Short mmCIF file of C-alpha atoms and ligand atoms in Angstrom, two decimals:
data_model
loop_
_atom_site.label_atom_id
_atom_site.label_comp_id
_atom_site.label_asym_id
_atom_site.label_seq_id
_atom_site.Cartn_x
_atom_site.Cartn_y
_atom_site.Cartn_z
CA UNK A 1 13.54 -0.78 38.85
CA UNK A 2 12.36 -3.75 37.02
CA UNK A 3 14.18 -5.30 34.22
CA UNK A 4 12.94 -3.72 30.24
CA UNK A 5 10.33 -6.21 28.59
CA UNK A 6 12.48 -7.02 25.10
CA UNK A 7 10.36 -7.15 22.51
CA UNK A 8 10.56 -8.74 18.72
CA UNK A 9 9.19 -7.44 15.73
CA UNK A 10 9.13 -9.45 12.79
CA UNK A 11 8.53 -7.97 9.33
CA UNK A 12 8.87 -8.94 5.63
CA UNK A 13 9.00 -5.66 3.60
CA UNK A 14 9.12 -1.76 3.93
CA UNK A 15 9.20 -1.65 7.65
CA UNK A 16 7.22 1.88 8.01
CA UNK A 17 5.37 0.66 11.29
CA UNK A 18 8.36 -1.18 12.44
CA UNK A 19 10.27 1.98 12.35
CA UNK A 20 7.50 3.76 14.03
CA UNK A 21 7.29 1.15 16.89
CA UNK A 22 11.09 1.46 17.00
CA UNK A 23 10.84 5.17 17.28
CA UNK A 24 8.14 5.26 19.97
CA UNK A 25 10.41 3.06 22.48
CA UNK A 26 13.16 4.81 21.93
CA UNK A 27 13.32 6.35 25.32
CA UNK A 28 10.79 4.03 27.30
CA UNK A 29 12.30 2.28 30.82
CA UNK A 30 9.72 -0.41 30.64
CA UNK A 31 9.73 -1.73 26.70
CA UNK A 32 12.85 -2.25 24.38
CA UNK A 33 12.95 -2.92 20.95
CA UNK A 34 15.38 -5.40 20.92
CA UNK A 35 15.53 -6.62 17.63
CA UNK A 36 13.85 -7.03 14.03
CA UNK A 37 13.41 -10.20 12.38
CA UNK A 38 12.48 -10.82 8.26
CA UNK A 39 12.41 -13.49 5.56
CA UNK A 40 12.61 -11.54 3.19
CA UNK A 41 16.83 -10.92 2.25
CA UNK A 42 16.30 -7.30 0.22
CA UNK A 43 13.53 -5.96 2.50
CA UNK A 44 14.02 -2.17 2.95
CA UNK A 45 13.20 -3.03 6.95
CA UNK A 46 17.29 -4.36 7.05
CA UNK A 47 18.18 -0.77 6.06
CA UNK A 48 15.50 0.56 8.62
CA UNK A 49 16.79 -1.49 11.24
CA UNK A 50 20.72 -0.32 9.76
CA UNK A 51 19.58 3.73 10.95
CA UNK A 52 17.66 3.16 13.80
CA UNK A 53 20.71 0.69 15.24
CA UNK A 54 18.64 -1.99 15.64
CA UNK A 55 19.86 -5.47 15.42
CA UNK A 56 18.19 -7.35 12.57
CA UNK A 57 18.26 -11.16 11.64
CA UNK A 58 17.46 -12.33 8.38
CA UNK A 59 16.50 -16.27 8.17
CA UNK A 60 14.95 -17.85 4.73
CA UNK A 61 11.79 -19.36 4.83
CA UNK A 62 12.42 -22.86 5.52
CA UNK A 63 14.62 -21.78 8.91
CA UNK A 64 11.41 -19.88 9.97
CA UNK A 65 8.91 -22.47 9.10
CA UNK A 66 11.08 -25.68 10.47
CA UNK A 67 13.45 -26.65 13.68
CA UNK A 68 14.24 -24.49 16.21
CA UNK A 69 16.64 -21.79 14.57
CA UNK A 70 14.24 -18.84 15.04
CA UNK A 71 12.70 -19.84 18.39
CA UNK A 72 16.59 -20.94 19.88
CA UNK A 73 17.77 -16.99 18.62
CA UNK A 74 14.39 -15.31 20.07
CA UNK A 75 15.14 -17.57 23.32
CA UNK A 76 18.75 -16.56 23.44
CA UNK A 77 18.31 -12.48 23.26
CA UNK A 78 15.53 -12.71 26.04
CA UNK A 79 12.64 -11.93 24.03
CA UNK A 80 9.78 -11.74 25.86
CA UNK A 81 7.08 -9.99 23.20
CA UNK A 82 6.86 -10.86 19.40
CA UNK A 83 5.20 -8.18 17.13
CA UNK A 84 3.88 -8.65 13.81
CA UNK A 85 4.78 -5.93 11.49
CA UNK A 86 3.93 -6.45 8.08
CA UNK A 87 5.07 -10.10 8.30
CA UNK A 88 4.02 -12.36 5.35
CA UNK A 89 5.00 -15.76 6.28
CA UNK A 90 2.09 -17.61 9.12
CA UNK A 91 4.39 -17.56 12.35
CA UNK A 92 5.55 -21.32 12.79
CA UNK A 93 3.69 -23.63 15.75
CA UNK A 94 6.72 -23.67 18.22
CA UNK A 95 7.02 -20.24 18.52
CA UNK A 96 3.33 -19.70 19.02
CA UNK A 97 3.87 -22.22 21.80
CA UNK A 98 6.26 -20.54 23.91
CA UNK A 99 4.54 -16.80 23.28
CA UNK A 100 1.10 -18.11 24.23
CA UNK A 101 -0.96 -14.67 24.04
CA UNK A 102 2.42 -13.06 23.38
CA UNK A 103 2.41 -12.23 19.73
CA UNK A 104 0.39 -9.51 18.46
CA UNK A 105 0.09 -8.54 14.64
CA UNK A 106 -1.76 -5.68 12.61
CA UNK A 107 -3.45 -6.05 9.73
CA UNK A 108 -4.83 -3.22 7.23
CA UNK A 109 -8.81 -4.07 7.67
CA UNK A 110 -11.60 -5.07 9.95
CA UNK A 111 -11.46 -7.71 10.29
CA UNK A 112 -13.17 -10.89 9.77
CA UNK A 113 -13.84 -8.73 7.04
CA UNK A 114 -10.90 -8.90 4.59
CA UNK A 115 -8.52 -11.07 6.16
CA UNK A 116 -7.13 -14.85 5.45
CA UNK A 117 -4.48 -16.37 3.54
CA UNK A 118 -3.25 -14.06 0.67
CA UNK A 119 -5.08 -10.91 2.13
CA UNK A 120 -2.37 -8.75 2.72
CA UNK A 121 -0.63 -5.39 1.41
CA UNK A 122 -2.92 -3.68 -1.49
CA UNK A 123 -4.55 -6.62 -2.52
CA UNK A 124 -6.69 -5.83 1.00
CA UNK A 125 -7.28 -2.08 0.40
CA UNK A 126 -8.49 -3.56 -3.38
CA UNK A 127 -11.12 -5.53 -2.15
CA UNK A 128 -11.99 -3.35 0.04
CA UNK A 129 -12.42 -0.53 -2.64
CA UNK A 130 -14.40 -3.07 -4.86
CA UNK A 131 -16.65 -4.23 -2.70
CA UNK A 132 -17.90 -0.80 -2.39
CA UNK A 133 -17.21 -0.38 1.23
CA UNK A 134 -17.99 3.12 3.37
CA UNK A 135 -15.24 2.16 5.72
CA UNK A 136 -12.21 0.16 6.83
CA UNK A 137 -9.27 0.62 9.19
CA UNK A 138 -7.10 -1.25 11.33
CA UNK A 139 -7.71 -4.54 13.28
CA UNK A 140 -4.87 -5.45 16.24
CA UNK A 141 -4.88 -8.57 17.32
CA UNK A 142 -3.06 -11.76 19.15
CA UNK A 143 -1.87 -14.24 16.81
CA UNK A 144 -2.67 -17.85 16.77
CA UNK A 145 -2.41 -20.62 14.37
CA UNK A 146 -4.59 -19.54 11.79
CA UNK A 147 -4.04 -16.59 9.22
CA UNK A 148 -6.00 -13.31 11.15
CA UNK A 149 -8.01 -15.31 13.22
CA UNK A 150 -6.50 -14.50 16.79
CA UNK A 151 -8.43 -12.21 19.60
CA UNK A 152 -9.28 -8.83 18.17
CA UNK A 153 -7.61 -6.27 20.64
CA UNK A 154 -8.32 -3.21 19.19
CA UNK A 155 -9.86 -1.76 16.19
CA UNK A 156 -10.02 1.86 14.82
CA UNK A 157 -11.74 2.99 11.59
CA UNK A 158 -11.45 5.50 8.91
CA UNK A 159 -14.05 6.81 6.39
CA UNK A 160 -14.05 5.17 2.55
CA UNK A 161 -14.95 7.68 -0.06
CA UNK A 162 -16.58 6.52 -3.05
CA UNK A 163 -14.08 7.84 -5.33
CA UNK A 164 -10.78 6.80 -3.06
CA UNK A 165 -8.03 4.88 -4.72
CA UNK A 166 -6.44 1.75 -2.92
CA UNK A 167 -3.36 3.94 -2.37
CA UNK A 168 -6.21 6.99 -0.94
CA UNK A 169 -7.58 3.76 1.35
CA UNK A 170 -3.82 2.67 1.95
CA UNK A 171 -2.75 6.16 2.79
CA UNK A 172 -6.02 6.51 5.62
CA UNK A 173 -5.26 2.90 7.36
CA UNK A 174 -1.41 3.71 7.31
CA UNK A 175 -2.48 7.05 8.94
CA UNK A 176 -4.10 4.62 12.10
CA UNK A 177 -1.25 2.34 11.86
CA UNK A 178 1.13 4.74 13.07
CA UNK A 179 -1.18 6.60 15.29
CA UNK A 180 -2.30 3.75 17.37
CA UNK A 181 0.29 0.41 16.96
CA UNK A 182 2.42 1.65 19.31
CA UNK A 183 0.31 2.45 22.38
CA UNK A 184 -1.59 -0.31 22.20
CA UNK A 185 1.58 -2.62 22.20
CA UNK A 186 2.67 -0.52 24.93
CA UNK A 187 -0.73 -1.30 26.92
CA UNK A 188 -1.05 -4.78 26.01
CA UNK A 189 2.76 -5.93 26.96
CA UNK A 190 2.18 -3.94 29.99
CA UNK A 191 -1.00 -6.21 30.89
CA UNK A 192 -2.94 -2.95 31.12
CA UNK A 193 -5.52 -4.26 28.53
C1 GRF B 1 0.98 -2.67 6.97
O1 GRF B 1 -0.43 -2.10 6.73
C2 GRF B 1 0.16 -3.60 7.96
O2 GRF B 1 -1.27 -3.69 8.78
C3 GRF B 1 0.16 -4.95 7.57
O3 GRF B 1 1.38 -5.00 6.46
C4 GRF B 1 1.75 -3.47 6.34
C5 GRF B 1 3.01 -3.13 6.30
O4 GRF B 1 3.74 -1.87 6.43
N1 GRF B 1 0.44 -6.27 7.89
P1 GRF B 1 5.00 -1.73 6.70
O5 GRF B 1 5.79 -2.92 6.19
O6 GRF B 1 4.65 -1.24 8.33
O7 GRF B 1 5.24 -0.39 6.12
#
């Protein structure tokens, strides 16, 4: 049997996607969720990692931004692939260079609309509402040096009704994330898309 591919998940907050992904791969023989990485000392994703029995590492922003501490840790653990699930820092260039086309992000809207610096979390759904959009959705894309700019791998849409609040939109988008993100990660990691 081939050695399983090790995936690390970077998350800054709640971590519901990180948990959903970890559960999806729990009994997978080809892919292992090796570790979670966070830049927020009080992120709920740390609690989720504990409950899941997944190794979780916290680094302050400056450790992510400068030097090779995080990269060194990834290499030492033999991480092959990185998934960003609500990670709010830009991935440093040294990590992007070591993981070419091996970092995926999920954005909670249909890029190229409603993306870029500062567009995260509820701000995205609020902007979708204010723009009077009739649909929103998710975009799964490779990560490059710019925010929300790498090649798109997959999109899925949901309807936005005129009376939907930003929270209603968030709920629909989260449902799409839980449904599609793990299986798209699996396909990308295994080279099937
Ligand atoms: C998700 O909506 C994801 O698309 C975005 O950040 C949010 C993270 O949510 N990048 P959670 O922390 O996984 O609950």
